[in-house]
PDB file of C-alpha atoms in Angstrom:
ATOM      1  CA  ILE M   1      -4.777 -27.096 -35.614  1.00 25.00           C
ATOM      2  CA  ILE M   2      -1.690 -26.883 -37.585  1.00 32.00           C
ATOM      3  CA  THR M   3      -1.772 -28.018 -41.231  1.00 39.00           C
ATOM      4  CA  GLY M   4       0.538 -27.832 -44.285  1.00 42.00           C
ATOM      5  CA  ASP M   5      -1.665 -25.807 -46.063  1.00 45.00           C
ATOM      6  CA  ASP M   6      -1.447 -22.087 -45.696  1.00 43.00           C
ATOM      7  CA  GLU M   7      -4.637 -21.146 -46.811  1.00 43.00           C
ATOM      8  CA  ASP M   8      -6.452 -23.578 -44.602  1.00 41.00           C
ATOM      9  CA  GLU M   9      -4.276 -22.135 -41.594  1.00 39.00           C
ATOM     10  CA  GLU M  10      -4.987 -18.590 -42.702  1.00 41.00           C
ATOM     11  CA  ILE M  11      -8.749 -19.365 -42.748  1.00 38.00           C
ATOM     12  CA  TYR M  12      -8.748 -20.984 -39.470  1.00 36.00           C
ATOM     13  CA  SER M  13      -6.823 -17.968 -37.929  1.00 46.00           C
ATOM     14  CA  THR M  14      -9.399 -15.443 -39.235  1.00 49.00           C
ATOM     15  CA  GLU M  15     -12.336 -17.421 -37.939  1.00 50.00           C
ATOM     16  CA  ASP M  16     -10.654 -17.953 -34.494  1.00 47.00           C
ATOM     17  CA  CYS M  17     -10.128 -14.252 -34.300  1.00 47.00           C
ATOM     18  CA  GLU M  18     -13.619 -13.465 -35.137  1.00 52.00           C
ATOM     19  CA  PHE M  19     -14.988 -16.014 -32.576  1.00 47.00           C
ATOM     20  CA  ALA M  20     -12.525 -14.440 -29.880  1.00 46.00           C
ATOM     21  CA  ALA M  21     -13.693 -11.044 -30.851  1.00 49.00           C
ATOM     22  CA  LYS M  22     -17.107 -11.930 -30.359  1.00 50.00           C
ATOM     23  CA  LYS M  23     -16.579 -13.831 -26.915  1.00 46.00           C
ATOM     24  CA  ARG M  24     -14.851 -10.653 -25.753  1.00 46.00           C
ATOM     25  CA  LYS M  25     -17.627  -8.329 -26.821  1.00 48.00           C
ATOM     26  CA  LYS M  26     -20.258 -10.892 -25.147  1.00 48.00           C
ATOM     27  CA  ASP M  27     -18.042 -10.998 -22.074  1.00 49.00           C
ATOM     28  CA  HIS M  28     -17.827  -7.292 -21.875  1.00 47.00           C
ATOM     29  CA  PHE M  29     -21.608  -6.821 -22.216  1.00 46.00           C
ATOM     30  CA  ARG M  30     -21.959  -9.406 -19.333  1.00 49.00           C
ATOM     31  CA  ASN M  31     -19.513  -7.741 -17.075  1.00 47.00           C
ATOM     32  CA  ASN M  32     -21.256  -4.538 -17.497  1.00 47.00           C
ATOM     33  CA  ALA M  33     -24.882  -6.002 -17.115  1.00 44.00           C
ATOM     34  CA  ASP M  34     -23.615  -7.589 -13.836  1.00 44.00           C
ATOM     35  CA  SER M  35     -21.898  -4.579 -12.405  1.00 41.00           C
ATOM     36  CA  GLN M  36     -24.357  -1.857 -13.495  1.00 43.00           C
ATOM     37  CA  CYS M  37     -27.979  -2.466 -12.183  1.00 46.00           C
ATOM     38  CA  PHE M  38     -30.193   0.621 -12.135  1.00 46.00           C
ATOM     39  CA  TYR M  39     -32.602   1.164  -9.394  1.00 50.00           C
ATOM     40  CA  ARG M  40     -35.379   3.692  -9.231  1.00 62.00           C
ATOM     41  CA  GLU M  41     -34.776   4.221  -5.563  1.00 71.00           C
ATOM     42  CA  LYS M  42     -31.483   5.706  -4.611  1.00 79.00           C
ATOM     43  CA  TRP M  43     -31.203   4.048  -1.063  1.00 85.00           C
ATOM     44  CA  ILE M  44     -30.433   1.122   0.537  1.00 86.00           C
ATOM     45  CA  TYR M  45     -31.665  -0.520   3.892  1.00 84.00           C
ATOM     46  CA  VAL M  46     -28.490  -1.120   5.992  1.00 83.00           C
ATOM     47  CA  HIS M  47     -29.060  -4.143   8.297  1.00 69.00           C
ATOM     48  CA  LYS M  48     -26.495  -6.347  10.226  1.00 56.00           C
ATOM     49  CA  GLU M  49     -28.533  -9.120  11.171  1.00 55.00           C
ATOM     50  CA  SER M  50     -31.140 -11.431   9.685  1.00 48.00           C
ATOM     51  CA  THR M  51     -34.787 -10.887  10.934  1.00 50.00           C
ATOM     52  CA  LYS M  52     -38.200 -12.535  10.199  1.00 46.00           C
ATOM     53  CA  GLU M  53     -38.951  -9.755   7.798  1.00 49.00           C
ATOM     54  CA  ARG M  54     -35.238  -9.285   6.094  1.00 46.00           C
ATOM     55  CA  HIS M  55     -32.927 -11.743   5.664  1.00 42.00           C
ATOM     56  CA  GLY M  56     -29.191 -11.830   4.759  1.00 43.00           C
ATOM     57  CA  TYR M  57     -26.836  -8.765   4.807  1.00 55.00           C
ATOM     58  CA  CYS M  58     -26.166  -5.764   2.445  1.00 71.00           C
ATOM     59  CA  THR M  59     -22.937  -5.693   0.743  1.00 77.00           C
ATOM     60  CA  LEU M  60     -20.488  -3.020  -0.474  1.00 78.00           C
ATOM     61  CA  GLY M  61     -21.256  -4.556  -4.060  1.00 77.00           C
ATOM     62  CA  GLU M  62     -24.916  -3.866  -3.541  1.00 81.00           C
ATOM     63  CA  ALA M  63     -24.554  -0.163  -1.925  1.00 84.00           C
ATOM     64  CA  PHE M  64     -22.676   0.637  -5.122  1.00 83.00           C
ATOM     65  CA  ASN M  65     -25.358  -0.064  -7.397  1.00 82.00           C
ATOM     66  CA  ARG M  66     -28.173   0.975  -5.242  1.00 84.00           C
ATOM     67  CA  LEU M  67     -26.703   4.384  -4.233  1.00 87.00           C
ATOM     68  CA  ASP M  68     -25.779   4.729  -8.112  1.00 86.00           C
ATOM     69  CA  PHE M  69     -22.044   5.908  -7.513  1.00 87.00           C
ATOM     70  CA  SER M  70     -21.569   5.669 -11.278  1.00 85.00           C
ATOM     71  CA  SER M  71     -23.944   8.766 -11.715  1.00 86.00           C
ATOM     72  CA  ALA M  72     -22.806  10.446  -8.409  1.00 87.00           C
ATOM     73  CA  ILE M  73     -19.376  10.920  -9.445  1.00 88.00           C
ATOM     74  CA  GLN M  74     -20.652  13.115 -12.409  1.00 88.00           C
ATOM     75  CA  ASP M  75     -22.268  15.540  -9.637  1.00 87.00           C
ATOM     76  CA  ILE M  76     -19.370  18.100  -8.592  1.00 86.00           C
ATOM     77  CA  ARG M  77     -20.728  18.148  -5.319  1.00 88.00           C
ATOM     78  CA  ARG M  78     -20.284  14.454  -4.698  1.00 89.00           C
ATOM     79  CA  PHE M  79     -17.227  13.778  -6.753  1.00 91.00           C
ATOM     80  CA  ASN M  80     -14.835  14.280  -3.830  1.00 90.00           C
ATOM     81  CA  TYR M  81     -16.998  12.276  -1.532  1.00 91.00           C
ATOM     82  CA  VAL M  82     -16.972   9.228  -3.714  1.00 92.00           C
ATOM     83  CA  VAL M  83     -13.223   9.367  -4.361  1.00 92.00           C
ATOM     84  CA  LYS M  84     -12.368   9.599  -0.813  1.00 92.00           C
ATOM     85  CA  LEU M  85     -14.483   6.610  -0.259  1.00 92.00           C
ATOM     86  CA  LEU M  86     -12.929   4.543  -2.880  1.00 93.00           C
ATOM     87  CA  GLN M  87      -9.490   5.817  -1.316  1.00 92.00           C
ATOM     88  CA  LEU M  88     -10.737   4.385   2.204  1.00 91.00           C
ATOM     89  CA  ILE M  89     -11.806   1.099   0.529  1.00 91.00           C
ATOM     90  CA  ALA M  90      -8.270   0.772  -1.310  1.00 91.00           C
ATOM     91  CA  LYS M  91      -6.553   1.272   2.087  1.00 88.00           C
ATOM     92  CA  SER M  92      -8.306  -1.213   4.233  1.00 85.00           C
ATOM     93  CA  GLN M  93     -11.183  -3.059   2.527  1.00 85.00           C
ATOM     94  CA  LEU M  94      -9.932  -4.532  -0.827  1.00 86.00           C
ATOM     95  CA  THR M  95      -9.464  -8.170   0.831  1.00 84.00           C
ATOM     96  CA  SER M  96     -13.099  -8.259   1.679  1.00 83.00           C
ATOM     97  CA  LEU M  97     -14.611  -7.129  -1.727  1.00 85.00           C
ATOM     98  CA  SER M  98     -16.696  -9.908  -3.282  1.00 85.00           C
ATOM     99  CA  GLY M  99     -16.456 -10.586  -6.993  1.00 85.00           C
ATOM    100  CA  ALA M 100     -19.467  -8.184  -7.738  1.00 85.00           C
ATOM    101  CA  ALA M 101     -18.066  -5.424  -5.370  1.00 87.00           C
ATOM    102  CA  GLN M 102     -14.859  -5.689  -7.210  1.00 89.00           C
ATOM    103  CA  LYS M 103     -16.338  -5.294 -10.777  1.00 89.00           C
ATOM    104  CA  ASN M 104     -18.483  -2.319  -9.465  1.00 89.00           C
ATOM    105  CA  TYR M 105     -15.499  -0.635  -7.610  1.00 92.00           C
ATOM    106  CA  PHE M 106     -13.289  -0.916 -10.815  1.00 93.00           C
ATOM    107  CA  ASN M 107     -16.026   0.429 -13.124  1.00 92.00           C
ATOM    108  CA  ILE M 108     -16.680   3.560 -11.002  1.00 92.00           C
ATOM    109  CA  LEU M 109     -12.929   3.879 -10.726  1.00 94.00           C
ATOM    110  CA  ASP M 110     -12.459   3.866 -14.488  1.00 94.00           C
ATOM    111  CA  LYS M 111     -15.347   6.389 -15.003  1.00 93.00           C
ATOM    112  CA  ILE M 112     -13.591   8.735 -12.496  1.00 93.00           C
ATOM    113  CA  VAL M 113     -10.370   8.571 -14.367  1.00 93.00           C
ATOM    114  CA  GLN M 114     -12.135   9.138 -17.689  1.00 92.00           C
ATOM    115  CA  LYS M 115     -14.015  12.178 -16.089  1.00 91.00           C
ATOM    116  CA  VAL M 116     -10.645  13.727 -14.898  1.00 91.00           C
ATOM    117  CA  MET M 117      -8.983  12.994 -18.194  1.00 90.00           C
ATOM    118  CA  GLU M 118     -11.664  14.921 -19.926  1.00 88.00           C
ATOM    119  CA  ASP M 119     -12.661  17.738 -17.657  1.00 85.00           C
ATOM    120  CA  GLN M 120      -9.299  17.793 -15.870  1.00 82.00           C
ATOM    121  CA  TYR M 121     -10.981  18.246 -12.749  1.00 82.00           C
ATOM    122  CA  ASN M 122      -9.107  17.531  -9.412  1.00 82.00           C
ATOM    123  CA  PRO M 123      -6.426  15.410 -10.966  1.00 87.00           C
ATOM    124  CA  ARG M 124      -4.396  15.588  -7.731  1.00 87.00           C
ATOM    125  CA  LEU M 125      -7.063  13.898  -5.765  1.00 88.00           C
ATOM    126  CA  ILE M 126      -7.412  10.712  -8.074  1.00 92.00           C
ATOM    127  CA  LYS M 127      -3.574  10.523  -8.253  1.00 92.00           C
ATOM    128  CA  ASP M 128      -3.671   9.978  -4.607  1.00 91.00           C
ATOM    129  CA  LEU M 129      -6.333   7.331  -4.802  1.00 93.00           C
ATOM    130  CA  LEU M 130      -4.420   5.414  -7.447  1.00 94.00           C
ATOM    131  CA  GLN M 131      -1.156   5.738  -5.473  1.00 94.00           C
ATOM    132  CA  ASP M 132      -2.769   3.986  -2.359  1.00 93.00           C
ATOM    133  CA  LEU M 133      -4.409   1.436  -4.473  1.00 93.00           C
ATOM    134  CA  SER M 134      -1.423   0.623  -6.427  1.00 92.00           C
ATOM    135  CA  SER M 135       0.725   0.565  -3.151  1.00 91.00           C
ATOM    136  CA  THR M 136      -1.847  -1.711  -1.312  1.00 90.00           C
ATOM    137  CA  LEU M 137      -2.283  -4.169  -4.354  1.00 89.00           C
ATOM    138  CA  CYS M 138       1.580  -4.659  -4.692  1.00 87.00           C
ATOM    139  CA  ILE M 139       1.515  -5.631  -0.944  1.00 85.00           C
ATOM    140  CA  LEU M 140      -1.526  -7.803  -1.166  1.00 85.00           C
ATOM    141  CA  ILE M 141      -0.438  -9.710  -4.560  1.00 82.00           C
ATOM    142  CA  ARG M 142       2.972 -10.692  -2.802  1.00 78.00           C
ATOM    143  CA  GLY M 143       0.605 -12.543  -0.424  1.00 68.00           C
ATOM    144  CA  VAL M 144      -1.107 -14.711  -2.992  1.00 58.00           C
ATOM    145  CA  GLY M 145      -0.270 -17.911  -1.174  1.00 56.00           C
ATOM    146  CA  LYS M 146      -2.358 -16.786   1.864  1.00 58.00           C
ATOM    147  CA  SER M 147      -5.359 -16.211  -0.338  1.00 61.00           C
ATOM    148  CA  VAL M 148      -5.751 -12.628   0.802  1.00 76.00           C
ATOM    149  CA  LEU M 149      -7.677 -11.424  -2.345  1.00 81.00           C
ATOM    150  CA  VAL M 150     -10.886 -12.711  -3.534  1.00 81.00           C
ATOM    151  CA  GLY M 151     -10.542 -14.021  -7.088  1.00 80.00           C
ATOM    152  CA  ASN M 152      -8.008 -14.931  -9.536  1.00 82.00           C
ATOM    153  CA  ILE M 153      -4.602 -13.570  -8.956  1.00 83.00           C
ATOM    154  CA  ASN M 154      -4.198 -13.077 -12.723  1.00 86.00           C
ATOM    155  CA  ILE M 155      -6.972 -10.790 -12.512  1.00 88.00           C
ATOM    156  CA  TRP M 156      -5.712  -8.692  -9.876  1.00 88.00           C
ATOM    157  CA  ILE M 157      -2.465  -8.437 -11.651  1.00 88.00           C
ATOM    158  CA  CYS M 158      -4.295  -7.216 -14.894  1.00 91.00           C
ATOM    159  CA  ARG M 159      -5.976  -4.488 -12.724  1.00 92.00           C
ATOM    160  CA  LEU M 160      -2.566  -3.424 -11.302  1.00 91.00           C
ATOM    161  CA  GLU M 161      -1.289  -3.101 -14.698  1.00 93.00           C
ATOM    162  CA  THR M 162      -4.438  -0.950 -15.628  1.00 94.00           C
ATOM    163  CA  ILE M 163      -3.688   1.247 -12.501  1.00 94.00           C
ATOM    164  CA  LEU M 164      -0.319   1.950 -13.497  1.00 93.00           C
ATOM    165  CA  LEU M 165      -1.522   2.854 -16.992  1.00 94.00           C
ATOM    166  CA  TRP M 166      -4.095   5.508 -15.457  1.00 94.00           C
ATOM    167  CA  GLN M 167      -1.156   6.751 -13.351  1.00 93.00           C
ATOM    168  CA  GLN M 168       1.042   7.242 -16.268  1.00 93.00           C
ATOM    169  CA  GLN M 169      -1.995   9.062 -18.266  1.00 91.00           C
ATOM    170  CA  LEU M 170      -2.331  11.266 -15.275  1.00 91.00           C
ATOM    171  CA  LYS M 171       1.254  12.211 -15.292  1.00 89.00           C
ATOM    172  CA  ASN M 172       1.089  13.159 -18.856  1.00 88.00           C
ATOM    173  CA  LEU M 173      -2.298  15.274 -18.470  1.00 83.00           C
ATOM    174  CA  GLN M 174      -1.866  18.682 -19.839  1.00 77.00           C
ATOM    175  CA  MET M 175      -4.296  21.279 -18.717  1.00 67.00           C
ATOM    176  CA  ASN M 176      -5.935  23.117 -21.528  1.00 67.00           C
ATOM    177  CA  LYS M 177      -5.487  27.028 -21.615  1.00 65.00           C
ATOM    178  CA  GLU M 178      -8.641  28.785 -22.289  1.00 60.00           C
ATOM    179  CA  VAL M 179      -8.391  31.752 -24.568  1.00 57.00           C
ATOM    180  CA  ASN M 180     -10.614  34.716 -22.810  1.00 62.00           C
ATOM    181  CA  ASN M 181     -10.021  38.147 -23.816  1.00 66.00           C
ATOM    182  CA  GLY M 182     -11.966  39.207 -20.521  1.00 70.00           C
ATOM    183  CA  LEU M 183     -10.781  39.799 -16.914  1.00 76.00           C
ATOM    184  CA  THR M 184      -8.609  37.035 -15.711  1.00 79.00           C
ATOM    185  CA  LEU M 185      -7.615  35.949 -12.227  1.00 80.00           C
ATOM    186  CA  SER M 186      -4.777  38.534 -12.043  1.00 80.00           C
ATOM    187  CA  ASP M 187      -7.059  41.309 -12.603  1.00 84.00           C
ATOM    188  CA  LEU M 188      -8.913  41.072  -9.383  1.00 87.00           C
ATOM    189  CA  PRO M 189      -7.909  43.270  -6.537  1.00 90.00           C
ATOM    190  CA  LEU M 190      -5.692  42.201  -3.930  1.00 91.00           C
ATOM    191  CA  HIS M 191      -8.532  41.989  -0.969  1.00 92.00           C
ATOM    192  CA  MET M 192     -10.634  39.826  -3.721  1.00 92.00           C
ATOM    193  CA  LEU M 193      -7.374  37.450  -4.230  1.00 92.00           C
ATOM    194  CA  ASN M 194      -6.810  37.156  -0.463  1.00 92.00           C
ATOM    195  CA  ASN M 195     -10.508  36.399  -0.005  1.00 92.00           C
ATOM    196  CA  ILE M 196     -10.515  33.754  -2.388  1.00 91.00           C
ATOM    197  CA  LEU M 197      -7.371  32.020  -0.442  1.00 92.00           C
ATOM    198  CA  TYR M 198      -9.146  32.344   2.826  1.00 91.00           C
ATOM    199  CA  ARG M 199     -11.828  30.039   1.365  1.00 89.00           C
ATOM    200  CA  PHE M 200      -9.669  27.182   0.859  1.00 88.00           C
ATOM    201  CA  SER M 201      -9.745  24.369   3.428  1.00 86.00           C
ATOM    202  CA  ASP M 202      -6.973  22.471   2.158  1.00 88.00           C
ATOM    203  CA  GLY M 203      -3.508  23.827   2.366  1.00 90.00           C
ATOM    204  CA  TRP M 204      -2.152  21.979  -1.075  1.00 88.00           C
ATOM    205  CA  ASP M 205      -4.783  24.061  -2.744  1.00 89.00           C
ATOM    206  CA  VAL M 206      -3.444  27.368  -1.415  1.00 93.00           C
ATOM    207  CA  ILE M 207       0.021  26.191  -2.495  1.00 92.00           C
ATOM    208  CA  THR M 208      -1.158  25.348  -5.952  1.00 88.00           C
ATOM    209  CA  LEU M 209      -2.909  28.638  -6.399  1.00 89.00           C
ATOM    210  CA  GLY M 210       0.193  30.554  -5.219  1.00 91.00           C
ATOM    211  CA  GLN M 211       2.164  29.119  -7.929  1.00 90.00           C
ATOM    212  CA  VAL M 212      -0.078  30.947 -10.750  1.00 87.00           C
ATOM    213  CA  THR M 213       1.462  34.496 -10.133  1.00 89.00           C
ATOM    214  CA  PRO M 214       4.045  36.087  -7.964  1.00 91.00           C
ATOM    215  CA  THR M 215       1.155  38.120  -6.324  1.00 92.00           C
ATOM    216  CA  LEU M 216      -0.793  35.097  -5.379  1.00 92.00           C
ATOM    217  CA  TYR M 217       2.553  33.367  -4.054  1.00 93.00           C
ATOM    218  CA  MET M 218       2.951  36.489  -1.833  1.00 94.00           C
ATOM    219  CA  LEU M 219      -0.684  36.140  -0.519  1.00 93.00           C
ATOM    220  CA  SER M 220      -0.358  32.306  -0.114  1.00 93.00           C
ATOM    221  CA  GLU M 221       2.634  32.734   2.307  1.00 93.00           C
ATOM    222  CA  ASP M 222       0.599  34.878   4.801  1.00 93.00           C
ATOM    223  CA  ARG M 223       1.080  33.751   8.093  1.00 92.00           C
ATOM    224  CA  GLN M 224      -2.430  34.528   9.424  1.00 93.00           C
ATOM    225  CA  LEU M 225      -3.784  32.446   6.413  1.00 94.00           C
ATOM    226  CA  TRP M 226      -2.059  29.299   7.747  1.00 93.00           C
ATOM    227  CA  LYS M 227      -2.916  30.164  11.371  1.00 92.00           C
ATOM    228  CA  LYS M 228      -6.523  30.147  10.264  1.00 92.00           C
ATOM    229  CA  LEU M 229      -5.908  26.671   8.461  1.00 92.00           C
ATOM    230  CA  CYS M 230      -4.558  25.237  11.649  1.00 90.00           C
ATOM    231  CA  GLN M 231      -7.112  26.816  14.024  1.00 90.00           C
ATOM    232  CA  TYR M 232      -9.748  25.506  11.492  1.00 89.00           C
ATOM    233  CA  HIS M 233      -8.394  21.616  11.234  1.00 90.00           C
ATOM    234  CA  PHE M 234      -6.896  21.275  14.682  1.00 89.00           C
ATOM    235  CA  ALA M 235      -7.528  21.769  18.290  1.00 87.00           C
ATOM    236  CA  GLU M 236      -5.276  24.200  20.193  1.00 84.00           C
ATOM    237  CA  LYS M 237      -4.022  21.611  22.391  1.00 85.00           C
ATOM    238  CA  GLN M 238      -2.990  19.559  19.320  1.00 85.00           C
ATOM    239  CA  PHE M 239      -0.837  22.319  17.655  1.00 78.00           C
ATOM    240  CA  CYS M 240       0.500  23.284  21.319  1.00 79.00           C
ATOM    241  CA  ARG M 241       2.295  19.932  21.315  1.00 81.00           C
ATOM    242  CA  HIS M 242       3.934  20.456  18.088  1.00 80.00           C
ATOM    243  CA  LEU M 243       5.004  24.044  17.975  1.00 82.00           C
ATOM    244  CA  ILE M 244       7.509  25.129  15.406  1.00 84.00           C
ATOM    245  CA  LEU M 245       9.321  28.164  15.627  1.00 81.00           C
ATOM    246  CA  SER M 246      10.951  30.430  12.749  1.00 80.00           C
ATOM    247  CA  GLU M 247      14.558  31.696  12.962  1.00 78.00           C
ATOM    248  CA  LYS M 248      12.871  35.145  14.080  1.00 78.00           C
ATOM    249  CA  GLY M 249      11.240  33.151  16.959  1.00 80.00           C
ATOM    250  CA  HIS M 250       7.525  33.391  15.419  1.00 85.00           C
ATOM    251  CA  ILE M 251       5.363  30.326  15.053  1.00 87.00           C
ATOM    252  CA  ASP M 252       5.506  29.020  11.471  1.00 89.00           C
ATOM    253  CA  TRP M 253       1.999  28.115  10.971  1.00 90.00           C
ATOM    254  CA  LYS M 254       2.682  26.704   7.460  1.00 91.00           C
ATOM    255  CA  LEU M 255       5.039  24.079   8.536  1.00 91.00           C
ATOM    256  CA  MET M 256       2.602  23.450  11.401  1.00 90.00           C
ATOM    257  CA  TYR M 257      -0.094  22.930   9.223  1.00 91.00           C
ATOM    258  CA  PHE M 258       1.765  20.159   7.234  1.00 90.00           C
ATOM    259  CA  ALA M 259       3.398  18.564  10.563  1.00 89.00           C
ATOM    260  CA  LEU M 260      -0.153  18.305  12.306  1.00 90.00           C
ATOM    261  CA  GLN M 261      -1.432  16.604   9.109  1.00 87.00           C
ATOM    262  CA  LYS M 262       0.801  13.511   9.937  1.00 85.00           C
ATOM    263  CA  TYR M 263      -0.454  13.254  13.542  1.00 86.00           C
ATOM    264  CA  TYR M 264      -4.091  14.165  13.244  1.00 85.00           C
ATOM    265  CA  PRO M 265      -6.992  13.834  10.518  1.00 80.00           C
ATOM    266  CA  ILE M 266      -7.930  17.024   9.092  1.00 79.00           C
ATOM    267  CA  LYS M 267     -11.722  17.953   8.790  1.00 79.00           C
ATOM    268  CA  GLU M 268     -13.374  16.974   5.702  1.00 79.00           C
ATOM    269  CA  GLN M 269     -15.633  19.092   3.708  1.00 80.00           C
ATOM    270  CA  TYR M 270     -18.071  17.890   0.931  1.00 84.00           C
ATOM    271  CA  GLY M 271     -20.782  19.440  -1.098  1.00 83.00           C
ATOM    272  CA  ASP M 272     -22.838  16.526  -0.635  1.00 86.00           C
ATOM    273  CA  THR M 273     -22.855  13.482   1.363  1.00 89.00           C
ATOM    274  CA  LEU M 274     -24.872  10.322   2.154  1.00 91.00           C
ATOM    275  CA  HIS M 275     -27.220  10.204   5.092  1.00 91.00           C
ATOM    276  CA  PHE M 276     -28.495   7.766   7.353  1.00 90.00           C
ATOM    277  CA  CYS M 277     -31.933   7.540   8.952  1.00 90.00           C
ATOM    278  CA  ARG M 278     -31.726   6.393  12.464  1.00 87.00           C
ATOM    279  CA  HIS M 279     -35.425   5.609  12.511  1.00 87.00           C
ATOM    280  CA  CYS M 280     -35.648   3.532   9.161  1.00 86.00           C
ATOM    281  CA  SER M 281     -31.824   2.186   9.153  1.00 86.00           C
ATOM    282  CA  ILE M 282     -31.773   3.545   5.404  1.00 88.00           C
ATOM    283  CA  LEU M 283     -28.901   5.071   3.783  1.00 89.00           C
ATOM    284  CA  PHE M 284     -29.360   7.458   0.888  1.00 90.00           C
ATOM    285  CA  TRP M 285     -28.585  10.619  -0.892  1.00 88.00           C
ATOM    286  CA  LYS M 286     -30.213  13.637   0.798  1.00 82.00           C
ATOM    287  CA  ASP M 287     -31.951  15.148  -2.217  1.00 81.00           C
ATOM    288  CA  THR M 288     -33.182  11.852  -3.469  1.00 81.00           C
ATOM    289  CA  GLY M 289     -35.034  11.240  -0.103  1.00 80.00           C
ATOM    290  CA  HIS M 290     -36.253   7.817   1.167  1.00 84.00           C
ATOM    291  CA  PRO M 291     -39.772   6.407   2.400  1.00 82.00           C
ATOM    292  CA  CYS M 292     -39.329   7.420   5.974  1.00 84.00           C
ATOM    293  CA  THR M 293     -42.010   6.444   8.438  1.00 82.00           C
ATOM    294  CA  ALA M 294     -41.062   8.811  11.271  1.00 84.00           C
ATOM    295  CA  SER M 295     -43.383  11.613  12.379  1.00 85.00           C
ATOM    296  CA  ASP M 296     -40.362  14.130  11.977  1.00 87.00           C
ATOM    297  CA  PRO M 297     -37.919  12.739   9.634  1.00 83.00           C
ATOM    298  CA  ASP M 298     -35.435  15.569   9.769  1.00 84.00           C
ATOM    299  CA  THR M 299     -34.679  14.829  13.391  1.00 87.00           C
ATOM    300  CA  CYS M 300     -33.646  11.351  12.307  1.00 88.00           C
ATOM    301  CA  LEU M 301     -31.310  12.238   9.837  1.00 89.00           C
ATOM    302  CA  MET M 302     -27.346  11.871  10.170  1.00 90.00           C
ATOM    303  CA  PRO M 303     -24.632  12.936   7.744  1.00 90.00           C
ATOM    304  CA  VAL M 304     -22.314   9.924   6.876  1.00 89.00           C
ATOM    305  CA  SER M 305     -18.576  10.340   6.403  1.00 89.00           C
ATOM    306  CA  PRO M 306     -16.842   8.139   4.032  1.00 89.00           C
ATOM    307  CA  GLN M 307     -15.328   6.609   6.898  1.00 88.00           C
ATOM    308  CA  HIS M 308     -18.732   5.765   8.649  1.00 88.00           C
ATOM    309  CA  PHE M 309     -19.884   4.311   5.445  1.00 88.00           C
ATOM    310  CA  ILE M 310     -17.137   2.016   5.697  1.00 85.00           C
ATOM    311  CA  ASP M 311     -17.879   1.104   9.286  1.00 84.00           C
ATOM    312  CA  LEU M 312     -21.475   0.466   8.296  1.00 81.00           C
ATOM    313  CA  PHE M 313     -20.429  -2.468   6.007  1.00 76.00           C
ATOM    314  CA  LYS M 314     -17.916  -4.134   8.239  1.00 68.00           C
ATOM    315  CA  PHE M 315     -19.324  -7.090   9.601  1.00 51.00           C
TER     316      PHE M 315
END
């Protein structure tokens, strides 16, 4: 409403702003309430067909709620598992997410970013996730005429802008330097430093640690270390097909490791994973348990990788 009275116009503008603010607050509360339902039991029955006893299908959105992924990311044992799961969804499942699943997905993603910003825990992992997510969204948004995404395209554009903002925040992330007058990593003897490096299963972690001091760099370039990594992640017939020799005629195991990564998936290690009970068809976190009716429940349990989790919800 436009009038010639500046005072009336100012009153209308103030009231309008207050109304808009209240509406945003109400919508925010509703969105959080819709996307965060809390359940006492942290398990879900996975069924792919209707029966007389059970009707309908379980969905990714339902699984996010029932398995409480929002709390799972606060557990350091489960953090990498949940991030890998969201990364796989970003690569292949975005077009199949329902409205509720979208809210849950981005709500969990927001909490992951905030945790990394506050705790500075594993920023490289979340950077890879956001890169895959932004790349996939850019491709899918161009196909708006084909209705490839569920929901209003403007919502997805806003989400893409949020992702780009997160990426910039992580890019500007400065690691805090702890002041400690006690022993540091550099004070450890060589054999202990070497033992630490041999505990890593990710080549990028080895390289990152090698950048800390000249001594660690020397240890991180050890041929035997990279040979062990290749042997752990890949079968002998695999790296025999892609031999890379150094100028001296020796096998360059470090280059071999990164070359083989392009051709074959590496073994995944997680502190804790979801488990599936073949007897009950229930998906759950192992330490929370589930109401199993089998005489020997332990024989029915099967660890579920992030890819296996995705496959369980493909219909």
